[in-house]
PDB file of C-alpha atoms and ligand atoms in Angstrom:
ATOM      1  CA  MET S   1       0.000   0.000   0.000  1.00 72.00           C
ATOM      2  CA  SER S   2       1.467   3.342  -1.031  1.00 85.00           C
ATOM      3  CA  PRO S   3       1.261   6.428   1.225  1.00 89.00           C
ATOM      4  CA  ASP S   4       0.511   8.315  -2.015  1.00 91.00           C
ATOM      5  CA  ALA S   5      -2.741   6.414  -2.614  1.00 96.00           C
ATOM      6  CA  PRO S   6      -5.930   8.459  -2.039  1.00 97.00           C
ATOM      7  CA  ILE S   7      -8.345   8.296   0.879  1.00 98.00           C
ATOM      8  CA  GLY S   8     -11.934   7.561  -0.151  1.00 98.00           C
ATOM      9  CA  VAL S   9     -14.747   9.364   1.659  1.00 98.00           C
ATOM     10  CA  PHE S  10     -18.323   8.279   1.162  1.00 98.00           C
ATOM     11  CA  ASP S  11     -21.585   9.948   2.149  1.00 98.00           C
ATOM     12  CA  SER S  12     -25.202   9.905   1.047  1.00 98.00           C
ATOM     13  CA  GLY S  13     -24.787  13.451  -0.289  1.00 97.00           C
ATOM     14  CA  VAL S  14     -23.149  16.735   0.666  1.00 97.00           C
ATOM     15  CA  GLY S  15     -23.325  16.276   4.453  1.00 96.00           C
ATOM     16  CA  GLY S  16     -20.109  14.255   4.556  1.00 97.00           C
ATOM     17  CA  LEU S  17     -18.282  17.358   3.374  1.00 97.00           C
ATOM     18  CA  THR S  18     -18.246  18.388   7.075  1.00 96.00           C
ATOM     19  CA  VAL S  19     -16.199  15.229   7.688  1.00 97.00           C
ATOM     20  CA  LEU S  20     -14.062  15.897   4.615  1.00 98.00           C
ATOM     21  CA  LYS S  21     -13.352  19.437   5.873  1.00 97.00           C
ATOM     22  CA  ALA S  22     -12.148  18.016   9.198  1.00 96.00           C
ATOM     23  CA  LEU S  23     -10.068  15.391   7.351  1.00 98.00           C
ATOM     24  CA  VAL S  24      -8.395  18.003   5.140  1.00 97.00           C
ATOM     25  CA  THR S  25      -7.543  20.044   8.250  1.00 96.00           C
ATOM     26  CA  GLN S  26      -6.010  17.002   9.978  1.00 95.00           C
ATOM     27  CA  LEU S  27      -4.342  15.605   6.842  1.00 97.00           C
ATOM     28  CA  PRO S  28      -3.558  18.490   4.470  1.00 96.00           C
ATOM     29  CA  ARG S  29      -1.098  16.495   2.327  1.00 96.00           C
ATOM     30  CA  GLU S  30      -3.536  13.729   1.426  1.00 97.00           C
ATOM     31  CA  ARG S  31      -5.365  13.110  -1.834  1.00 97.00           C
ATOM     32  CA  PHE S  32      -9.087  12.653  -1.209  1.00 98.00           C
ATOM     33  CA  VAL S  33     -11.787  11.180  -3.437  1.00 98.00           C
ATOM     34  CA  TYR S  34     -15.231  12.083  -2.088  1.00 98.00           C
ATOM     35  CA  LEU S  35     -18.387  10.377  -3.325  1.00 98.00           C
ATOM     36  CA  GLY S  36     -21.838  11.761  -2.494  1.00 98.00           C
ATOM     37  CA  ASP S  37     -24.743   9.541  -3.480  1.00 98.00           C
ATOM     38  CA  THR S  38     -26.963  12.534  -4.277  1.00 97.00           C
ATOM     39  CA  ALA S  39     -29.211  10.486  -6.567  1.00 98.00           C
ATOM     40  CA  ARG S  40     -30.452   8.388  -3.650  1.00 97.00           C
ATOM     41  CA  LEU S  41     -30.265  10.528  -0.526  1.00 95.00           C
ATOM     42  CA  PRO S  42     -31.575  10.727   2.139  1.00 96.00           C
ATOM     43  CA  TYR S  43     -30.330   7.489   3.647  1.00 98.00           C
ATOM     44  CA  GLY S  44     -31.622   8.415   7.105  1.00 97.00           C
ATOM     45  CA  THR S  45     -35.221   7.459   6.353  1.00 96.00           C
ATOM     46  CA  LYS S  46     -34.477   4.260   4.362  1.00 97.00           C
ATOM     47  CA  SER S  47     -34.500   0.654   5.545  1.00 98.00           C
ATOM     48  CA  PRO S  48     -31.204  -0.865   6.759  1.00 97.00           C
ATOM     49  CA  GLN S  49     -31.224  -3.349   3.851  1.00 98.00           C
ATOM     50  CA  THR S  50     -31.394  -0.547   1.295  1.00 98.00           C
ATOM     51  CA  VAL S  51     -28.703   1.523   3.024  1.00 98.00           C
ATOM     52  CA  VAL S  52     -26.365  -1.505   3.166  1.00 98.00           C
ATOM     53  CA  ARG S  53     -26.929  -2.173  -0.548  1.00 98.00           C
ATOM     54  CA  TYR S  54     -26.226   1.464  -1.465  1.00 98.00           C
ATOM     55  CA  ALA S  55     -23.171   1.635   0.805  1.00 98.00           C
ATOM     56  CA  LEU S  56     -21.686  -1.516  -0.752  1.00 98.00           C
ATOM     57  CA  GLN S  57     -22.146  -0.136  -4.268  1.00 98.00           C
ATOM     58  CA  ALA S  58     -20.548   3.175  -3.318  1.00 98.00           C
ATOM     59  CA  ALA S  59     -17.657   1.498  -1.497  1.00 98.00           C
ATOM     60  CA  GLU S  60     -16.921  -0.698  -4.506  1.00 98.00           C
ATOM     61  CA  ALA S  61     -16.982   2.294  -6.844  1.00 98.00           C
ATOM     62  CA  LEU S  62     -14.529   4.143  -4.584  1.00 98.00           C
ATOM     63  CA  ALA S  63     -12.280   1.086  -4.188  1.00 97.00           C
ATOM     64  CA  ASP S  64     -11.602   1.306  -7.946  1.00 97.00           C
ATOM     65  CA  TYR S  65      -9.570   4.471  -7.231  1.00 97.00           C
ATOM     66  CA  GLY S  66      -6.909   2.357  -5.471  1.00 97.00           C
ATOM     67  CA  LEU S  67      -7.545   3.668  -1.967  1.00 98.00           C
ATOM     68  CA  LYS S  68      -5.373   3.291   1.109  1.00 97.00           C
ATOM     69  CA  CYS S  69      -8.310   3.941   3.457  1.00 98.00           C
ATOM     70  CA  LEU S  70     -12.085   4.290   3.151  1.00 98.00           C
ATOM     71  CA  VAL S  71     -14.057   6.599   5.438  1.00 98.00           C
ATOM     72  CA  LEU S  72     -17.819   6.144   5.767  1.00 98.00           C
ATOM     73  CA  ALA S  73     -18.619   9.762   6.598  1.00 98.00           C
ATOM     74  CA  CYS S  74     -22.359   9.086   6.638  1.00 98.00           C
ATOM     75  CA  ASN S  75     -23.575   8.239  10.142  1.00 98.00           C
ATOM     76  CA  THR S  76     -26.527   6.231   8.812  1.00 98.00           C
ATOM     77  CA  ALA S  77     -24.312   4.171   6.471  1.00 98.00           C
ATOM     78  CA  SER S  78     -21.784   3.683   9.292  1.00 98.00           C
ATOM     79  CA  ALA S  79     -24.500   2.677  11.735  1.00 97.00           C
ATOM     80  CA  VAL S  80     -26.004  -0.057   9.579  1.00 97.00           C
ATOM     81  CA  GLY S  81     -23.393  -0.793   6.897  1.00 97.00           C
ATOM     82  CA  LEU S  82     -19.887  -0.654   8.397  1.00 98.00           C
ATOM     83  CA  ALA S  83     -19.652  -4.415   9.002  1.00 97.00           C
ATOM     84  CA  ALA S  84     -20.831  -5.291   5.480  1.00 98.00           C
ATOM     85  CA  VAL S  85     -18.515  -2.755   3.825  1.00 98.00           C
ATOM     86  CA  SER S  86     -15.499  -3.880   5.923  1.00 98.00           C
ATOM     87  CA  GLU S  87     -16.259  -7.455   4.926  1.00 98.00           C
ATOM     88  CA  ARG S  88     -16.334  -6.509   1.223  1.00 97.00           C
ATOM     89  CA  ILE S  89     -13.352  -4.073   1.160  1.00 97.00           C
ATOM     90  CA  ARG S  90     -10.854  -6.189   3.029  1.00 95.00           C
ATOM     91  CA  ASP S  91      -7.485  -4.832   1.935  1.00 94.00           C
ATOM     92  CA  VAL S  92      -7.693  -1.312   3.438  1.00 96.00           C
ATOM     93  CA  PRO S  93      -8.972   0.091   6.751  1.00 97.00           C
ATOM     94  CA  VAL S  94     -12.648   1.023   6.579  1.00 98.00           C
ATOM     95  CA  ILE S  95     -13.477   3.672   9.176  1.00 98.00           C
ATOM     96  CA  GLY S  96     -16.956   4.774  10.186  1.00 98.00           C
ATOM     97  CA  VAL S  97     -17.979   7.773  12.262  1.00 98.00           C
ATOM     98  CA  ILE S  98     -19.860   5.970  15.048  1.00 98.00           C
ATOM     99  CA  GLU S  99     -17.006   4.430  17.055  1.00 97.00           C
ATOM    100  CA  PRO S 100     -14.850   7.611  17.164  1.00 97.00           C
ATOM    101  CA  GLY S 101     -17.934   9.655  18.119  1.00 97.00           C
ATOM    102  CA  ALA S 102     -18.878   7.200  20.874  1.00 98.00           C
ATOM    103  CA  GLU S 103     -15.307   7.192  22.189  1.00 97.00           C
ATOM    104  CA  ALA S 104     -15.214  10.992  22.376  1.00 96.00           C
ATOM    105  CA  ALA S 105     -18.614  11.096  24.097  1.00 98.00           C
ATOM    106  CA  CYS S 106     -17.517   8.604  26.765  1.00 98.00           C
ATOM    107  CA  LEU S 107     -14.398  10.667  27.438  1.00 97.00           C
ATOM    108  CA  ALA S 108     -16.349  13.931  27.587  1.00 97.00           C
ATOM    109  CA  SER S 109     -19.147  12.764  29.881  1.00 98.00           C
ATOM    110  CA  ARG S 110     -18.679  12.982  33.644  1.00 97.00           C
ATOM    111  CA  SER S 111     -22.111  11.663  34.641  1.00 96.00           C
ATOM    112  CA  GLY S 112     -22.370   8.944  31.969  1.00 97.00           C
ATOM    113  CA  HIS S 113     -25.707  10.301  30.733  1.00 97.00           C
ATOM    114  CA  ILE S 114     -25.145  10.949  27.028  1.00 98.00           C
ATOM    115  CA  ALA S 115     -27.649  12.253  24.479  1.00 98.00           C
ATOM    116  CA  VAL S 116     -27.385  11.396  20.783  1.00 98.00           C
ATOM    117  CA  ILE S 117     -29.243  13.173  17.991  1.00 98.00           C
ATOM    118  CA  ALA S 118     -29.141  11.560  14.564  1.00 98.00           C
ATOM    119  CA  THR S 119     -31.300  10.439  11.657  1.00 98.00           C
ATOM    120  CA  GLU S 120     -34.162   8.009  12.179  1.00 97.00           C
ATOM    121  CA  GLY S 121     -32.120   5.155  10.694  1.00 97.00           C
ATOM    122  CA  THR S 122     -29.105   5.776  12.930  1.00 98.00           C
ATOM    123  CA  VAL S 123     -31.218   5.986  16.083  1.00 98.00           C
ATOM    124  CA  ARG S 124     -33.298   2.933  15.132  1.00 97.00           C
ATOM    125  CA  GLY S 125     -30.188   0.846  14.385  1.00 95.00           C
ATOM    126  CA  GLY S 126     -28.858   1.497  17.921  1.00 97.00           C
ATOM    127  CA  ALA S 127     -25.194   1.640  16.862  1.00 97.00           C
ATOM    128  CA  TYR S 128     -24.313   4.735  18.939  1.00 98.00           C
ATOM    129  CA  GLN S 129     -26.148   3.332  21.941  1.00 98.00           C
ATOM    130  CA  ASP S 130     -24.247   0.010  21.646  1.00 98.00           C
ATOM    131  CA  ALA S 131     -20.865   1.648  21.018  1.00 98.00           C
ATOM    132  CA  ILE S 132     -21.264   3.910  24.072  1.00 98.00           C
ATOM    133  CA  VAL S 133     -22.449   1.173  26.444  1.00 98.00           C
ATOM    134  CA  ARG S 134     -19.682  -1.156  25.223  1.00 98.00           C
ATOM    135  CA  ARG S 135     -17.145   1.448  26.384  1.00 98.00           C
ATOM    136  CA  ARG S 136     -18.942   2.549  29.526  1.00 97.00           C
ATOM    137  CA  SER S 137     -21.242   0.041  31.123  1.00 96.00           C
ATOM    138  CA  ASP S 138     -22.553   2.724  33.516  1.00 94.00           C
ATOM    139  CA  ALA S 139     -23.694   4.919  30.602  1.00 97.00           C
ATOM    140  CA  ARG S 140     -27.284   5.941  30.015  1.00 96.00           C
ATOM    141  CA  VAL S 141     -27.972   6.933  26.406  1.00 97.00           C
ATOM    142  CA  SER S 142     -30.930   9.063  25.304  1.00 96.00           C
ATOM    143  CA  ALA S 143     -31.084   8.887  21.501  1.00 97.00           C
ATOM    144  CA  VAL S 144     -33.515  11.047  19.555  1.00 97.00           C
ATOM    145  CA  PRO S 145     -34.094  11.290  15.778  1.00 98.00           C
ATOM    146  CA  ALA S 146     -33.814  14.890  14.592  1.00 98.00           C
ATOM    147  CA  GLN S 147     -34.555  14.514  10.900  1.00 95.00           C
ATOM    148  CA  LEU S 148     -35.625  18.128  10.286  1.00 97.00           C
ATOM    149  CA  PHE S 149     -32.085  19.352  10.964  1.00 98.00           C
ATOM    150  CA  VAL S 150     -31.000  17.657   7.697  1.00 97.00           C
ATOM    151  CA  ALA S 151     -33.435  19.747   5.633  1.00 96.00           C
ATOM    152  CA  LEU S 152     -32.607  22.941   7.557  1.00 97.00           C
ATOM    153  CA  ALA S 153     -28.862  22.527   6.945  1.00 96.00           C
ATOM    154  CA  GLU S 154     -29.423  21.918   3.229  1.00 94.00           C
ATOM    155  CA  GLU S 155     -31.730  24.949   2.993  1.00 94.00           C
ATOM    156  CA  GLY S 156     -29.078  27.074   4.669  1.00 95.00           C
ATOM    157  CA  LEU S 157     -31.424  27.777   7.591  1.00 97.00           C
ATOM    158  CA  CYS S 158     -28.772  27.246  10.230  1.00 97.00           C
ATOM    159  CA  ARG S 159     -29.573  30.327  12.346  1.00 97.00           C
ATOM    160  CA  GLY S 160     -32.645  32.419  13.089  1.00 97.00           C
ATOM    161  CA  PRO S 161     -36.118  31.720  14.442  1.00 98.00           C
ATOM    162  CA  ILE S 162     -36.931  28.591  12.383  1.00 98.00           C
ATOM    163  CA  ALA S 163     -33.692  26.784  13.279  1.00 98.00           C
ATOM    164  CA  GLU S 164     -34.003  27.905  16.922  1.00 98.00           C
ATOM    165  CA  SER S 165     -37.545  26.657  17.202  1.00 98.00           C
ATOM    166  CA  VAL S 166     -36.684  23.258  15.657  1.00 98.00           C
ATOM    167  CA  ALA S 167     -33.682  22.979  18.001  1.00 98.00           C
ATOM    168  CA  ARG S 168     -35.908  23.683  21.008  1.00 97.00           C
ATOM    169  CA  HIS S 169     -38.470  21.156  19.714  1.00 97.00           C
ATOM    170  CA  TYR S 170     -35.902  18.340  19.701  1.00 98.00           C
ATOM    171  CA  LEU S 171     -33.653  19.341  22.581  1.00 97.00           C
ATOM    172  CA  GLU S 172     -35.883  20.811  25.269  1.00 94.00           C
ATOM    173  CA  PRO S 173     -37.458  17.452  26.154  1.00 93.00           C
ATOM    174  CA  LEU S 174     -33.937  16.006  26.467  1.00 93.00           C
ATOM    175  CA  PHE S 175     -32.323  18.782  28.445  1.00 93.00           C
ATOM    176  CA  ASN S 176     -35.202  20.309  30.365  1.00 83.00           C
ATOM    177  CA  ALA S 177     -34.387  19.754  34.030  1.00 64.00           C
ATOM    178  CA  ARG S 178     -38.125  19.843  34.811  1.00 55.00           C
ATOM    179  CA  ALA S 179     -38.497  16.581  32.891  1.00 50.00           C
ATOM    180  CA  GLY S 180     -37.139  14.993  36.071  1.00 57.00           C
ATOM    181  CA  GLY S 181     -34.370  12.445  36.419  1.00 72.00           C
ATOM    182  CA  SER S 182     -30.869  13.130  35.285  1.00 85.00           C
ATOM    183  CA  ARG S 183     -30.014  15.520  32.507  1.00 93.00           C
ATOM    184  CA  PRO S 184     -27.414  14.469  29.879  1.00 97.00           C
ATOM    185  CA  ASP S 185     -24.102  16.305  30.236  1.00 97.00           C
ATOM    186  CA  THR S 186     -22.925  15.409  26.718  1.00 98.00           C
ATOM    187  CA  LEU S 187     -24.587  15.599  23.315  1.00 98.00           C
ATOM    188  CA  VAL S 188     -23.351  13.708  20.249  1.00 98.00           C
ATOM    189  CA  LEU S 189     -24.067  15.303  16.863  1.00 97.00           C
ATOM    190  CA  GLY S 190     -24.654  11.939  15.190  1.00 97.00           C
ATOM    191  CA  CYS S 191     -25.338  13.154  11.668  1.00 97.00           C
ATOM    192  CA  THR S 192     -23.150  14.768   9.028  1.00 96.00           C
ATOM    193  CA  HIS S 193     -25.432  17.805   8.772  1.00 97.00           C
ATOM    194  CA  PHE S 194     -25.681  18.720  12.436  1.00 97.00           C
ATOM    195  CA  PRO S 195     -22.323  20.514  12.854  1.00 96.00           C
ATOM    196  CA  MET S 196     -23.820  23.146  10.512  1.00 97.00           C
ATOM    197  CA  LEU S 197     -26.409  23.880  13.227  1.00 98.00           C
ATOM    198  CA  ALA S 198     -23.987  23.657  16.158  1.00 97.00           C
ATOM    199  CA  GLU S 199     -24.727  27.191  17.344  1.00 97.00           C
ATOM    200  CA  VAL S 200     -28.506  26.791  17.719  1.00 98.00           C
ATOM    201  CA  ILE S 201     -28.075  23.258  19.057  1.00 98.00           C
ATOM    202  CA  ARG S 202     -25.663  24.539  21.718  1.00 97.00           C
ATOM    203  CA  ALA S 203     -28.054  27.341  22.660  1.00 97.00           C
ATOM    204  CA  ALA S 204     -30.985  24.918  23.053  1.00 97.00           C
ATOM    205  CA  ALA S 205     -29.004  22.262  24.965  1.00 97.00           C
ATOM    206  CA  GLY S 206     -27.439  24.732  27.392  1.00 96.00           C
ATOM    207  CA  PRO S 207     -23.926  26.059  27.977  1.00 95.00           C
ATOM    208  CA  ASP S 208     -22.956  23.295  30.429  1.00 95.00           C
ATOM    209  CA  VAL S 209     -23.429  20.492  27.862  1.00 97.00           C
ATOM    210  CA  SER S 210     -20.352  19.122  26.047  1.00 98.00           C
ATOM    211  CA  ILE S 211     -21.008  18.839  22.318  1.00 98.00           C
ATOM    212  CA  VAL S 212     -19.272  16.002  20.487  1.00 97.00           C
ATOM    213  CA  ASP S 213     -18.891  16.430  16.741  1.00 93.00           C
ATOM    214  CA  SER S 214     -18.249  13.025  15.171  1.00 88.00           C
ATOM    215  CA  ALA S 215     -16.624  14.711  12.128  1.00 91.00           C
ATOM    216  CA  GLU S 216     -13.731  16.074  14.216  1.00 90.00           C
ATOM    217  CA  THR S 217     -13.213  12.904  16.196  1.00 91.00           C
ATOM    218  CA  THR S 218     -13.307  10.713  13.090  1.00 96.00           C
ATOM    219  CA  ALA S 219     -10.725  12.876  11.312  1.00 96.00           C
ATOM    220  CA  ARG S 220      -8.358  12.522  14.270  1.00 96.00           C
ATOM    221  CA  TYR S 221      -8.941   8.766  14.288  1.00 96.00           C
ATOM    222  CA  VAL S 222      -8.187   8.494  10.547  1.00 98.00           C
ATOM    223  CA  ARG S 223      -4.930  10.415  11.032  1.00 97.00           C
ATOM    224  CA  GLN S 224      -3.887   8.157  13.917  1.00 96.00           C
ATOM    225  CA  THR S 225      -4.748   5.032  11.889  1.00 96.00           C
ATOM    226  CA  LEU S 226      -2.678   6.161   8.888  1.00 97.00           C
ATOM    227  CA  GLU S 227       0.257   7.280  11.022  1.00 96.00           C
ATOM    228  CA  SER S 228       0.330   4.060  13.011  1.00 96.00           C
ATOM    229  CA  ARG S 229       0.571   2.076   9.752  1.00 94.00           C
ATOM    230  CA  ASN S 230       3.046   4.475   8.127  1.00 94.00           C
ATOM    231  CA  PHE S 231       0.457   5.186   5.434  1.00 92.00           C
ATOM    232  CA  ALA S 232       0.242   8.964   5.883  1.00 95.00           C
ATOM    233  CA  ALA S 233       1.324  11.078   2.878  1.00 94.00           C
ATOM    234  CA  ARG S 234       4.715  12.625   3.594  1.00 85.00           C
ATOM    235  CA  HIS S 235       4.960  15.215   0.853  1.00 84.00           C
ATOM    236  CA  GLY S 236       2.739  16.847  -1.724  1.00 83.00           C
ATOM    237  CA  GLU S 237       0.076  19.491  -1.446  1.00 90.00           C
ATOM    238  CA  GLY S 238      -2.978  17.316  -1.165  1.00 95.00           C
ATOM    239  CA  SER S 239      -5.907  17.282  -3.570  1.00 97.00           C
ATOM    240  CA  LEU S 240      -9.617  16.766  -3.710  1.00 97.00           C
ATOM    241  CA  ARG S 241     -11.717  14.960  -6.305  1.00 98.00           C
ATOM    242  CA  LEU S 242     -15.473  15.308  -5.936  1.00 98.00           C
ATOM    243  CA  LEU S 243     -17.880  12.700  -7.317  1.00 98.00           C
ATOM    244  CA  ALA S 244     -21.676  12.711  -7.134  1.00 98.00           C
ATOM    245  CA  THR S 245     -24.385  10.449  -8.502  1.00 98.00           C
ATOM    246  CA  ASP S 246     -26.702  13.324  -9.512  1.00 98.00           C
ATOM    247  CA  ALA S 247     -27.206  17.093  -9.658  1.00 97.00           C
ATOM    248  CA  ALA S 248     -23.676  18.503  -9.833  1.00 97.00           C
ATOM    249  CA  ASP S 249     -25.060  22.063  -9.649  1.00 97.00           C
ATOM    250  CA  ARG S 250     -26.907  21.458  -6.402  1.00 97.00           C
ATOM    251  CA  PHE S 251     -23.928  19.560  -4.980  1.00 98.00           C
ATOM    252  CA  ALA S 252     -21.693  22.544  -5.748  1.00 98.00           C
ATOM    253  CA  ARG S 253     -24.129  25.156  -4.440  1.00 97.00           C
ATOM    254  CA  ILE S 254     -25.007  23.461  -1.162  1.00 97.00           C
ATOM    255  CA  GLY S 255     -21.750  21.573  -0.717  1.00 98.00           C
ATOM    256  CA  GLY S 256     -19.740  24.781  -0.773  1.00 97.00           C
ATOM    257  CA  ARG S 257     -21.360  25.803   2.506  1.00 97.00           C
ATOM    258  CA  PHE S 258     -20.589  22.449   4.130  1.00 97.00           C
ATOM    259  CA  LEU S 259     -16.980  22.455   2.922  1.00 97.00           C
ATOM    260  CA  GLU S 260     -16.586  26.171   3.685  1.00 96.00           C
ATOM    261  CA  ARG S 261     -15.065  26.871   0.321  1.00 96.00           C
ATOM    262  CA  PRO S 262     -16.725  27.517  -3.031  1.00 97.00           C
ATOM    263  CA  ILE S 263     -17.233  24.478  -5.271  1.00 98.00           C
ATOM    264  CA  ARG S 264     -17.720  25.129  -8.977  1.00 97.00           C
ATOM    265  CA  PRO S 265     -20.177  22.767 -10.733  1.00 96.00           C
ATOM    266  CA  HIS S 266     -17.525  21.626 -13.217  1.00 97.00           C
ATOM    267  CA  GLU S 267     -15.389  20.376 -10.281  1.00 97.00           C
ATOM    268  CA  VAL S 268     -18.078  17.751  -9.573  1.00 98.00           C
ATOM    269  CA  GLU S 269     -17.865  14.575 -11.694  1.00 98.00           C
ATOM    270  CA  LEU S 270     -21.074  12.631 -12.165  1.00 98.00           C
ATOM    271  CA  VAL S 271     -20.764   8.858 -11.705  1.00 97.00           C
ATOM    272  CA  ASP S 272     -23.194   5.968 -11.912  1.00 95.00           C
ATOM    273  CA  LEU S 273     -23.112   3.256  -9.244  1.00 93.00           C
TER     274      LEU S 273
HETATM  275  N1  DGL T 301     -25.453  11.656   5.821  1.00 68.11           N
HETATM  276  C1  DGL T 301     -26.581  11.277   6.632  1.00 68.11           C
HETATM  277  C2  DGL T 301     -26.099  10.896   8.037  1.00 68.11           C
HETATM  278  O1  DGL T 301     -25.069  11.320   8.504  1.00 68.11           O
HETATM  279  C3  DGL T 301     -27.615  12.393   6.716  1.00 68.11           C
HETATM  280  C4  DGL T 301     -28.375  12.628   5.426  1.00 68.11           C
HETATM  281  C5  DGL T 301     -29.191  11.443   4.969  1.00 68.11           C
HETATM  282  O2  DGL T 301     -30.174  11.080   5.648  1.00 68.11           O
HETATM  283  O3  DGL T 301     -28.817  10.857   3.955  1.00 68.11           O
HETATM  284  O4  DGL T 301     -26.745  10.142   8.686  1.00 68.11           O
END
């Protein structure tokens, strides 16, 4: 395996660009190939069988680029498809976002009461809940689907009264002390889109709550994995190749906000899976 080989990053659409941004910050010399399955998103409301099938197709398409590592940036695909993809792509490390996010949450939480917000599919699959309890048997996990945040982030409604009211809708029942019992001290943003709404989420959860962004923690984990195997790129400037399965214009327009740099439509290559 050559340190010059690219890192593949897969997501259901543009959301994984938050993970890619964190990866580029951690690993600026790497070559990245990012695939967003824009023709078939959202994954968060689909059945596990369908998500696994889509994730396998995407992983195989990315493997053709001669990767040294594959990152499943999509929380839903990681939650239900990591085992199947790792089984299929055996020659390189396949890294999902759930385990690094769970690890960071367990480290951040003092009380052991951890809240997770994610898509319906991620919450239903129970992967965050399992990964947290496996690390901390005393943990109590309150997991809540927060599907509307996906649409808000894509619409660019990340601040203002609509975003604030949706954040209160999802988070007040979790963090309202009057609900009785213990209040979580840590909140995992278990979806690629949620870091875009971090400000309103933080305001609704309260200033004393630690927010865990699985994009940041996954990027650090990928760097450690590559360094421990001597796979990290040592020279070069790094590069980025963007692939999508549909709507290059929309990918560029919305993706630019997630990546925090403009994307021109002609930079996005359309591929068929
Ligand atoms: N990328 C998905 C995730 O992180 C969110 C968008 C979707 O539902 O496809 O779960």
